[in-house]
PDB file of C-alpha atoms in Angstrom:
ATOM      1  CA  UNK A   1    -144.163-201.513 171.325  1.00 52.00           C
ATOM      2  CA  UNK A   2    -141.666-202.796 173.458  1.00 56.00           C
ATOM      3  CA  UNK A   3    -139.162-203.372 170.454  1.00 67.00           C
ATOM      4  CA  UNK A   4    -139.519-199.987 169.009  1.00 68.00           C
ATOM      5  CA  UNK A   5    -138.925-198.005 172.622  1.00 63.00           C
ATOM      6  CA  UNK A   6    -135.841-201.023 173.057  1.00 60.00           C
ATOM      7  CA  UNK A   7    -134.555-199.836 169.519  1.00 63.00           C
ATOM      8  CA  UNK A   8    -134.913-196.376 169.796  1.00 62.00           C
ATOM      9  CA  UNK A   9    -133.079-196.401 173.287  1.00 61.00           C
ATOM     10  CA  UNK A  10    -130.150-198.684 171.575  1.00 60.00           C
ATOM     11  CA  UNK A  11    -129.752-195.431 168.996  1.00 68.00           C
ATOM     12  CA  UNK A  12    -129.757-192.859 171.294  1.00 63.00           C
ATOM     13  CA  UNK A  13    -127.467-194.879 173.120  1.00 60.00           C
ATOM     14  CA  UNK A  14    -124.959-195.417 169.739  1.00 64.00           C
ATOM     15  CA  UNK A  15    -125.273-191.865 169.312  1.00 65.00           C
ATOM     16  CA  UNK A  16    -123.961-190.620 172.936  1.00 61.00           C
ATOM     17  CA  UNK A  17    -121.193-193.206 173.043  1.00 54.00           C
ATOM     18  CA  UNK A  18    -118.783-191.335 171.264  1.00 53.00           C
ATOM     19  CA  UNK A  19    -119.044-188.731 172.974  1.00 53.00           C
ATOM     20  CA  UNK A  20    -118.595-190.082 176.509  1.00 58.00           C
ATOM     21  CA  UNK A  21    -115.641-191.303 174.801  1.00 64.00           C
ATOM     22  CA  UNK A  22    -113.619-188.228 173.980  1.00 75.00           C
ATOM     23  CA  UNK A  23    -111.420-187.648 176.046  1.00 92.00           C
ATOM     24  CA  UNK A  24    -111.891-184.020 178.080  1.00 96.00           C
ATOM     25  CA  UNK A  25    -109.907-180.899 177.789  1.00 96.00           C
ATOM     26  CA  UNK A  26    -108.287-182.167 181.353  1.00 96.00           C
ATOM     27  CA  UNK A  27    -107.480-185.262 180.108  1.00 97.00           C
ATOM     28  CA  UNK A  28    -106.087-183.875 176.907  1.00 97.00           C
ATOM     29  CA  UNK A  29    -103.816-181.481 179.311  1.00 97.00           C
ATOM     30  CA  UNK A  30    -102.849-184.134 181.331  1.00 97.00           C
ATOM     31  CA  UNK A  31    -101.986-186.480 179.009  1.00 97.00           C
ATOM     32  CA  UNK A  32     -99.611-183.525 177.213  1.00 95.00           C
ATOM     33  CA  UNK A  33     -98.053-183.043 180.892  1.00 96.00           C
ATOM     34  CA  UNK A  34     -97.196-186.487 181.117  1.00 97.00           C
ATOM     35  CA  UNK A  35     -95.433-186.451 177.639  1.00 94.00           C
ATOM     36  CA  UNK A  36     -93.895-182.892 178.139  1.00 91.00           C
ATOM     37  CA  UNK A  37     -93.585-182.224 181.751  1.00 92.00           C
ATOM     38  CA  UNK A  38     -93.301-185.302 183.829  1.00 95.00           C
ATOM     39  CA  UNK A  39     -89.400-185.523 183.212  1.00 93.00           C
ATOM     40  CA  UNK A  40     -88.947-183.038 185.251  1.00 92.00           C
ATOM     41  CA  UNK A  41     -92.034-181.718 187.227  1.00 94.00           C
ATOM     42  CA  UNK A  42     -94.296-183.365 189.257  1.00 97.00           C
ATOM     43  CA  UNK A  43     -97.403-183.127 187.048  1.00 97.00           C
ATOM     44  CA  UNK A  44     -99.842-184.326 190.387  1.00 97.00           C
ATOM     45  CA  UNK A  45    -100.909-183.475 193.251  1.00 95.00           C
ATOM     46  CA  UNK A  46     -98.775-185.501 196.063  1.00 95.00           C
ATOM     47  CA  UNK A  47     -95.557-186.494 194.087  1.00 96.00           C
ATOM     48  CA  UNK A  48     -92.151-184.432 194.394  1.00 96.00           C
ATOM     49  CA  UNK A  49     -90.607-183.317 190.792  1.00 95.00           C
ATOM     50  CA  UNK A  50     -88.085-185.623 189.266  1.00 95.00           C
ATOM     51  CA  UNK A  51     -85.711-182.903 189.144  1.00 92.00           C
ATOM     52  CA  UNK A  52     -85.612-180.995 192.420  1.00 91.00           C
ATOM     53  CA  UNK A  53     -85.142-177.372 191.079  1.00 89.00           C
ATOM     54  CA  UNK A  54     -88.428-178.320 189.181  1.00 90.00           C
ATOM     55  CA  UNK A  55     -91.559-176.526 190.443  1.00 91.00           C
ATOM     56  CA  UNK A  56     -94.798-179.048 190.857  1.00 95.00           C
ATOM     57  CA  UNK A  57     -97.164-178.192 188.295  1.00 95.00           C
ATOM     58  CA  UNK A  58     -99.638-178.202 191.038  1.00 95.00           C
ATOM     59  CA  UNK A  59     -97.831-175.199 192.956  1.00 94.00           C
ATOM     60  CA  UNK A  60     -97.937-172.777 189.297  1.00 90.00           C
ATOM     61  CA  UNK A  61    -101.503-171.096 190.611  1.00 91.00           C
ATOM     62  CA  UNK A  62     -99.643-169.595 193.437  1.00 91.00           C
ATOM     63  CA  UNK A  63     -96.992-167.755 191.283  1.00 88.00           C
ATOM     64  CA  UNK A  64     -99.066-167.414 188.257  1.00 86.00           C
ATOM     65  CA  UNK A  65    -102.490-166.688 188.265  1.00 89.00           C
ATOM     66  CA  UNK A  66    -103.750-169.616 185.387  1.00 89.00           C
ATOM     67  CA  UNK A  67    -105.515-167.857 182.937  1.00 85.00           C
ATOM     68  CA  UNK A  68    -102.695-165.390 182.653  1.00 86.00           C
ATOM     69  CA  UNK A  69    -100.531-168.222 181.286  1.00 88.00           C
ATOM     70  CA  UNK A  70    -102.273-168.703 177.889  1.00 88.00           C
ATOM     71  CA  UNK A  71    -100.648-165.643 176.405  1.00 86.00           C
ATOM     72  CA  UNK A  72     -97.236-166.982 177.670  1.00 82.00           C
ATOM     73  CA  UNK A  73     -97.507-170.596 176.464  1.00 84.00           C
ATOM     74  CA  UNK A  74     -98.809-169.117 172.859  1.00 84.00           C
ATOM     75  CA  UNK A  75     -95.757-167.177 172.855  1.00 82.00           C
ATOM     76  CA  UNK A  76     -93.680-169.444 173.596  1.00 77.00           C
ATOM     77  CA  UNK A  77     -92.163-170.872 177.024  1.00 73.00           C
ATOM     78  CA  UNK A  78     -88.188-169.822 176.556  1.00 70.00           C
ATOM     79  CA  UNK A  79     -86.311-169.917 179.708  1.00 67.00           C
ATOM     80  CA  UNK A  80     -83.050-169.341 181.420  1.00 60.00           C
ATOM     81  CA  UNK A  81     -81.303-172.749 182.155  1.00 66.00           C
ATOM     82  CA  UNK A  82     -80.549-175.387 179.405  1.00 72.00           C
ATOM     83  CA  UNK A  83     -82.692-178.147 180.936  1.00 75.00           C
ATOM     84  CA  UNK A  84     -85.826-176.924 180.141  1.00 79.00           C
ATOM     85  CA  UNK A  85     -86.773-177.422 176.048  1.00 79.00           C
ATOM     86  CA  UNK A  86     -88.427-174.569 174.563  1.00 78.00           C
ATOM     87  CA  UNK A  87     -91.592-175.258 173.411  1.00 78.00           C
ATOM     88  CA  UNK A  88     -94.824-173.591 171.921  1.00 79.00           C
ATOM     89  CA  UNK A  89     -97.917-174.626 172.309  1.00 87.00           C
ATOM     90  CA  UNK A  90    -101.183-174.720 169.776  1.00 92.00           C
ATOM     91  CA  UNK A  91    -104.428-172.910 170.781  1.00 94.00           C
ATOM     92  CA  UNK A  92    -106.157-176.161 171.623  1.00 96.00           C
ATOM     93  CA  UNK A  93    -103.096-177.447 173.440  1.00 95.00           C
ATOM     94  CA  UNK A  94    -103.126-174.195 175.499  1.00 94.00           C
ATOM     95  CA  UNK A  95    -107.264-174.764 176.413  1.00 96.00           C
ATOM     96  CA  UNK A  96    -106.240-178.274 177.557  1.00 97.00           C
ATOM     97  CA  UNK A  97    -103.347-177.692 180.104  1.00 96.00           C
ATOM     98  CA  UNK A  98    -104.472-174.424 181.177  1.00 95.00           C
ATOM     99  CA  UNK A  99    -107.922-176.925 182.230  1.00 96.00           C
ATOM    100  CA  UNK A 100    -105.459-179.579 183.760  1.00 97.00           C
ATOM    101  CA  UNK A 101    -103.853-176.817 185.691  1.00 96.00           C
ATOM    102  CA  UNK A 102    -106.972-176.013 187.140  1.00 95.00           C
ATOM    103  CA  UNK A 103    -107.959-179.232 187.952  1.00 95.00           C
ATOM    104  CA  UNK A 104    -104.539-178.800 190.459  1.00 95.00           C
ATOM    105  CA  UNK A 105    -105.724-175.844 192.468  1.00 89.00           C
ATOM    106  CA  UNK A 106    -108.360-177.734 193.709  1.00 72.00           C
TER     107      UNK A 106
END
């Protein structure tokens, strides 16, 4: 009995691995701020922004309210100053660093 309850707990356990694996919508946004943002903004919760005129991702709930920020980034993020790339983001990309965002207003 012993090796049937041992095997069936190895399979369940080959079956869940993959997804404790996969990385989270956080981590997904994260990992897109690193690649997209971190030039520039501080993309945690205690560093300063490489570039001073750079607002910390961390400090975007207090201007914007998060979820109102989808619409924008599927449009497009344009802005007035030629530092800043323009950029639009994919429907899944949008889900993942709208949840890293949120992760920052904690």
């Amino acid at each position: 009995m012993l090796p049937s309850a041992l095997r069936h707990g190895l399979i369940g356990l080959l079956l869940i691995t993959p997804a404790l694996a996969a990385p989270t919508a956080e981590q997904r946004g994260k990992a897109f701020a690193q690649a997209h943002c971190a030039r520039c903004h501080a993309i945690d919760r205690a560093s300063k922004s490489p570039l001073e005129i750079a607002p910390p991702l961390r400090n975007l709930h207090r201007r914007y309210p998060i979820n109102s920020l989808g619409e924008a980034l599927a449009e497009g993020i344009y802005t007035g100053h030629a530092d800043m790339p323009a950029f639009e983001l994919s429907p899944d990309q949008i889900h993942d660093i709208l949840s890293y965002l949120k992760t920052l207003e904690r």
